[in-house]
Amino acid sequence: MNCEQVEERLSAYLDNMLVSEESREVAIHLRSCPHCTRLLAELSQYDMLLARLPRVSPSLALRERLFALAEVRELGETPGHSPHTFSANAQTQPLMPYSRPTLDMRDPRNQPRLLALPGDRDPQWQLPLRDMEIPPTPPTVELRPASRSYPAQRYHPSAARKRWFSPLKVALLAVLLITLGAASLLGLSLRHQPDNVSLSGAITPPAGPFTGQSLPLAAGSRFVFLRAGTLWSTLVDGGQHQPERLTPVNVTVAAGWVVNPPQGNQDAGDLLAYIDSQGGHIHTIRSDSQQDTAVPLALLQSSQATVWQETSGQIILKSLAWSPDSSSLAFVADPAGSGQTGLYLFTPVTGAVRQLAGDLKGSIAHPIWSPDGTRLAFTLAHDNVVSVLDYNVQSRSVLDLSNLPAAQGSGLAGVLALNWFSSGGQVAVTWSLGSIGHISSIWVHRVGTDGTIYPQLLTSGTYLQALYSPGSNNQTGGWLLVSSVVGQAGDLWRLNLTAGGQLLRLSQGKEVGFALWSPDGSGAFYLDRMTNGLGNGHLLNVITGADQLLPDQAMASPAPDWSTDGLQLAYSTDTRIDIVSSHNSAQVTRLHLSGSITNLSWSPATAHQLIASLDGQNSGLYLVDVQRNSARLLDGVGITSALQWTQIP
């Protein structure tokens, strides 16, 4: 599903009114779309606000007056004159059945008066209350008293045309429109090229045709972004640099591309993996634009564009997972067209591909590596049961970690997020059950420690968000939960895995619509009382409980971004970028760069560098120096897609 289709179903999805297949497709879309996720959070918040309104019922006296008035009007009498009141001198007349008077509608005096309502043809007025934004206050209309009379004026269309459209005025208007249109098109072509057109001229690709062995790019820290099905790389280490093309012209890069973890003393990875939606193959490529290699396995039998919108296609696009040492790439595929996805492993050094756990029946999804890179956890869906399994790459054995029917603990079947947890030499797998916006429970299975075969239920309830962080030590990390109970405010909670699953309340009486962990899990950012994606921003220390209110309201989209060291947070105020210290929210740097912000990303190598993407009048990609409060334009076209960092040694 695309964003438009999902937005039409968000209200029904929130109320659990969709059929299972539609609900599954909406949930898959929400996993990778921050815009629709933000809309879902707003709808949930509106539900809570409406549920808290007092229920008003008319008094008994008002009900009697209304029904009495209706009865009087039905009998054709005026209020105050009862039909059962008779004069002593009146002659008794036989009762006749009541009939309404017949009006001659040809008489203008009897024709109904029409009243124009604001928004008559605006489709947003036809939406349910919580699916529409509050419209602006309509202009005040002064009604003329009925006792006054005004001279009738007849409207003559021919006279109006003569008055407004003389030949000279028509000619002048045509010249003006042509001039303005040409100037607008020229300015648009020079300043703001759309994403779906060729960027040749605006961005200079590497010299010569791309053969997979092009000239190496300059070394240094780079950021990579996706635009119009192409991956581009930009060097940020000094000098003036323009984006350079990484991928061949005959491929279309799909969403879900990944960069490998940094190795050794590197700040970022140097290998990428992406899916070519045209050919239906995975490609790996070095960040210096060399050795673009296609994995010799078809992901699906069909490579049509529509197949990637189906459930299997969406699962495959989100399955790419580099091992911690970057020696292997795990993914899921359905090359035989069986309708069930299997687990595969690709080794870039040898080019070999092999299937893992090929004897399992069902569809595999969510592969994720253990911290030591020896095991893979994944989900298996078969016969309406979703299980969590652990595959040992070295021994090639499979361990079922869940042993649970998918419906246990939730009426919405599905593992939403799957993660590894390690503490004090103990390894565990933890996951959330439910779907986006309807998270019902959190589970953990401590692998190979006490010999138990059943996972542990840590908490159950109704949560809008469930975010996991491995943390940096035993005091941080765990699950960050946003409660979503009808009639109560959504508060922030922390589920501490190191303390046996202790659940701690982090806020009191809030209406949290969006939350975000800091890199080391010691802090969190959240938005309270969101309206149209804008809310009161808070910085929270999850260890001490200190809660600091930001001086400016913050946007949920683009998502705020923490610096790598967790000491600074960058967020959008809708028209400006603010940089705030995690230790003191009063220390705010308001950047001079202003406009409609679409993306924010800190440099992993330089703590004071930030990439910002803007749309509108100042559209483009900017390298921001936070210390100097300066910005350098890297590219004249902004982006809304994901942005990741790489490094060329």
XYZ file of C-alpha atoms in Angstrom, residues 11-327:
317
model
C -9.020 5.264 11.389
C -10.402 1.759 10.811
C -6.980 0.279 11.624
C -6.925 2.084 14.951
C -10.394 0.716 15.766
C -9.485 -2.864 14.694
C -12.135 -2.735 11.973
C -9.963 -3.888 9.043
C -9.886 -7.433 7.762
C -6.729 -9.368 8.660
C -5.064 -8.966 5.238
C -5.652 -5.206 5.107
C -4.490 -4.805 8.702
C -1.304 -6.718 7.889
C -0.570 -4.560 4.830
C -1.132 -1.345 6.800
C 1.161 -2.591 9.578
C 3.907 -3.440 7.076
C 3.666 0.051 5.560
C 3.764 1.732 8.979
C 7.050 0.019 9.852
C 8.915 2.089 7.261
C 6.797 5.256 6.931
C 7.308 7.906 9.631
C 4.653 10.154 8.052
C 1.832 7.601 8.411
C 3.116 6.549 11.841
C 2.883 10.184 12.976
C -0.694 10.397 11.659
C -1.567 7.213 13.548
C -0.149 8.693 16.753
C -2.233 11.859 16.269
C -5.423 9.847 15.694
C -4.751 7.826 18.835
C -4.216 11.033 20.795
C -7.470 12.524 19.477
C -9.265 9.340 20.573
C -7.921 9.761 24.089
C -8.907 13.438 24.199
C -12.444 12.729 22.961
C -12.837 9.885 25.441
C -11.971 12.245 28.287
C -14.694 14.751 27.401
C -17.673 14.670 29.797
C -20.820 13.021 28.496
C -23.645 15.560 28.300
C -27.309 14.509 28.392
C -30.325 16.830 28.071
C -32.330 17.446 31.244
C -35.792 15.932 31.628
C -37.452 19.371 31.389
C -35.634 20.131 28.107
C -36.654 16.776 26.633
C -40.334 17.420 27.507
C -40.232 20.908 25.978
C -38.695 19.590 22.745
C -41.215 16.785 22.350
C -44.123 19.131 23.218
C -42.930 21.642 20.610
C -42.665 18.891 18.003
C -46.206 17.707 18.776
C -47.613 21.241 18.527
C -45.938 21.819 15.143
C -47.207 18.481 13.863
C -50.829 19.526 14.698
C -50.388 22.853 12.966
C -50.936 24.961 16.115
C -48.896 27.781 17.564
C -47.201 27.479 20.946
C -49.439 28.671 23.781
C -52.704 27.639 22.066
C -53.648 24.141 23.108
C -55.914 22.236 20.643
C -57.899 21.012 23.632
C -58.935 24.519 24.803
C -62.508 25.576 23.760
C -64.466 28.783 24.153
C -67.784 28.572 26.034
C -69.637 30.303 23.146
C -67.987 28.364 20.395
C -70.053 26.108 18.239
C -69.103 22.499 18.371
C -67.688 21.349 15.032
C -67.011 17.757 14.025
C -63.338 16.821 14.194
C -61.741 16.480 10.760
C -58.556 14.623 9.987
C -55.529 16.934 9.854
C -53.836 17.544 6.525
C -50.871 19.752 5.711
C -51.620 22.800 3.543
C -50.570 22.509 -0.075
C -48.217 25.246 -1.250
C -47.856 26.409 -4.797
C -44.067 26.142 -5.287
C -44.296 28.150 -8.466
C -44.983 31.175 -6.281
C -41.575 32.692 -5.415
C -42.868 33.521 -1.934
C -43.257 29.818 -1.183
C -39.834 28.708 -2.478
C -37.290 27.707 0.233
C -34.355 29.976 0.913
C -30.905 28.512 0.300
C -28.030 29.022 2.713
C -24.435 28.516 1.517
C -22.383 26.562 4.061
C -18.581 26.895 4.182
C -16.693 23.920 2.770
C -19.692 22.664 0.776
C -17.529 20.999 -1.875
C -14.454 20.458 0.267
C -13.908 16.696 0.725
C -12.448 17.148 4.211
C -15.895 18.089 5.508
C -17.105 14.624 4.538
C -14.488 12.815 6.668
C -15.053 11.500 10.181
C -14.153 13.935 12.920
C -10.827 12.408 13.852
C -9.713 11.985 10.201
C -9.831 15.680 9.435
C -7.967 18.698 10.644
C -9.902 21.483 12.340
C -10.844 23.893 9.542
C -10.195 27.602 9.832
C -12.948 29.728 11.357
C -15.408 30.618 8.583
C -16.042 34.295 7.868
C -18.867 35.936 9.788
C -22.008 36.377 7.675
C -24.414 39.156 8.583
C -28.039 38.134 8.002
C -30.350 40.937 6.900
C -33.586 41.405 8.885
C -36.665 40.005 7.174
C -38.624 43.239 7.794
C -36.416 45.236 5.454
C -36.789 45.103 1.710
C -34.133 45.552 -0.926
C -34.516 46.341 -4.606
C -34.304 43.251 -6.755
C -31.248 43.012 -8.999
C -31.158 40.658 -11.931
C -27.888 38.998 -12.952
C -27.058 39.251 -16.649
C -24.162 36.935 -17.646
C -23.789 38.606 -21.006
C -23.450 42.000 -19.365
C -20.786 40.652 -17.007
C -18.812 39.225 -19.897
C -18.966 42.518 -21.734
C -17.846 44.387 -18.639
C -14.836 42.128 -17.806
C -13.659 40.594 -21.064
C -13.063 43.232 -23.664
C -10.648 42.232 -26.511
C -7.906 44.546 -25.213
C -8.106 43.162 -21.676
C -8.047 39.570 -22.965
C -4.899 40.239 -24.980
C -3.109 41.936 -22.074
C -4.079 39.111 -19.732
C -2.757 36.465 -22.141
C 0.609 38.250 -22.487
C 0.898 38.552 -18.714
C 0.123 34.855 -18.130
C 2.637 33.721 -20.771
C 5.370 35.923 -19.259
C 4.727 34.742 -15.706
C 4.526 31.105 -16.785
C 7.825 31.232 -18.679
C 9.579 32.913 -15.755
C 8.173 30.394 -13.281
C 9.221 27.419 -15.413
C 12.706 28.839 -15.883
C 13.112 29.483 -12.169
C 11.786 26.034 -11.329
C 14.137 24.275 -13.730
C 17.136 26.160 -12.388
C 16.306 26.057 -8.711
C 14.089 23.114 -7.759
C 14.276 20.021 -9.907
C 11.794 17.328 -8.858
C 12.943 13.878 -7.804
C 11.422 12.084 -10.772
C 13.478 13.822 -13.490
C 17.029 13.284 -14.690
C 19.562 14.993 -12.474
C 22.144 15.259 -15.230
C 23.654 18.728 -15.056
C 22.464 19.380 -11.517
C 24.747 16.687 -10.105
C 27.970 15.573 -11.753
C 28.429 11.777 -11.801
C 31.856 10.123 -12.049
C 33.588 10.581 -15.386
C 33.002 7.934 -18.034
C 30.396 5.174 -18.284
C 29.728 3.039 -15.217
C 31.124 -0.480 -15.734
C 31.325 -1.694 -12.141
C 35.040 -0.814 -12.074
C 34.915 2.992 -12.298
C 37.542 5.286 -10.918
C 37.645 5.219 -7.092
C 36.097 8.102 -5.226
C 38.111 10.307 -2.906
C 38.694 8.957 0.588
C 37.001 10.381 3.679
C 33.642 10.516 5.444
C 30.640 10.481 3.128
C 26.902 10.349 3.439
C 24.803 8.285 1.054
C 21.213 8.977 0.054
C 18.593 7.615 -2.321
C 16.988 9.786 -4.981
C 14.821 8.637 -7.891
C 16.015 5.028 -7.596
C 19.715 5.962 -7.526
C 22.236 5.993 -4.688
C 24.470 9.052 -4.431
C 27.508 9.727 -2.247
C 28.862 13.088 -1.077
C 32.232 13.798 0.530
C 32.047 16.208 3.471
C 35.745 16.484 4.394
C 36.696 20.023 3.352
C 36.406 21.747 -0.014
C 33.448 22.009 -2.363
C 32.038 18.605 -3.312
C 28.987 17.570 -5.282
C 27.134 14.235 -4.990
C 28.564 11.406 -7.099
C 26.587 8.474 -8.429
C 27.217 5.063 -6.847
C 24.827 2.753 -8.713
C 24.596 1.859 -12.426
C 22.069 3.511 -14.712
C 20.275 0.231 -15.480
C 19.142 -0.476 -11.894
C 16.438 0.989 -9.656
C 17.360 0.977 -5.981
C 14.442 0.129 -3.679
C 13.941 1.328 -0.130
C 15.559 -0.784 2.572
C 19.207 -0.469 1.475
C 21.691 -0.880 4.332
C 25.287 0.039 5.206
C 27.472 -2.439 7.075
C 28.608 -1.763 10.676
C 31.886 0.163 11.061
C 34.976 -2.017 11.417
C 38.109 -1.374 13.466
C 38.747 2.337 13.987
C 36.322 3.434 11.260
C 33.467 5.787 12.101
C 31.128 4.309 9.472
C 30.852 1.280 7.217
C 32.229 0.922 3.689
C 29.874 -1.684 2.183
C 26.306 -1.242 0.976
C 23.633 -3.745 0.088
C 20.578 -2.787 -1.954
C 17.788 -4.443 -3.912
C 17.316 -3.690 -7.614
C 13.534 -3.584 -8.015
C 13.855 -3.961 -11.802
C 16.001 -7.089 -11.889
C 14.842 -8.540 -8.568
C 18.367 -9.129 -7.265
C 20.446 -7.940 -4.312
C 23.568 -5.917 -5.110
C 26.545 -5.198 -2.876
C 28.766 -2.236 -3.555
C 31.739 -0.604 -1.909
C 31.260 2.999 -0.870
C 34.084 4.052 -3.207
C 31.859 3.065 -6.192
C 33.785 -0.099 -7.066
C 32.883 -3.792 -7.325
C 29.105 -3.528 -7.760
C 28.158 -7.211 -7.489
C 24.764 -8.821 -8.038
C 23.899 -11.764 -5.767
C 23.208 -14.776 -8.054
C 19.745 -15.531 -6.659
C 16.393 -14.155 -7.786
C 14.426 -12.809 -4.829
C 11.050 -13.440 -6.486
C 9.893 -15.113 -9.667
C 8.369 -11.861 -10.883
C 10.147 -8.519 -10.792
C 7.149 -6.370 -11.724
C 6.774 -3.139 -9.779
C 3.496 -4.228 -8.180
C 5.034 -7.338 -6.603
C 7.030 -5.195 -4.155
C 3.788 -3.791 -2.735
C 2.569 -7.257 -1.775
C 3.244 -8.807 1.647
C 6.115 -11.023 0.475
C 7.746 -8.152 -1.400
C 7.575 -5.847 1.620
C 9.085 -8.549 3.876
C 11.980 -9.057 1.461
C 12.698 -5.322 1.145
C 13.059 -5.042 4.930
C 15.159 -8.180 5.429
C 18.739 -7.121 4.531
C 20.983 -7.611 7.583
C 24.785 -7.382 7.705
C 26.597 -9.520 10.271
C 28.523 -7.562 12.953
C 31.874 -8.328 11.263
C 30.458 -7.572 7.762
C 31.473 -11.023 6.514
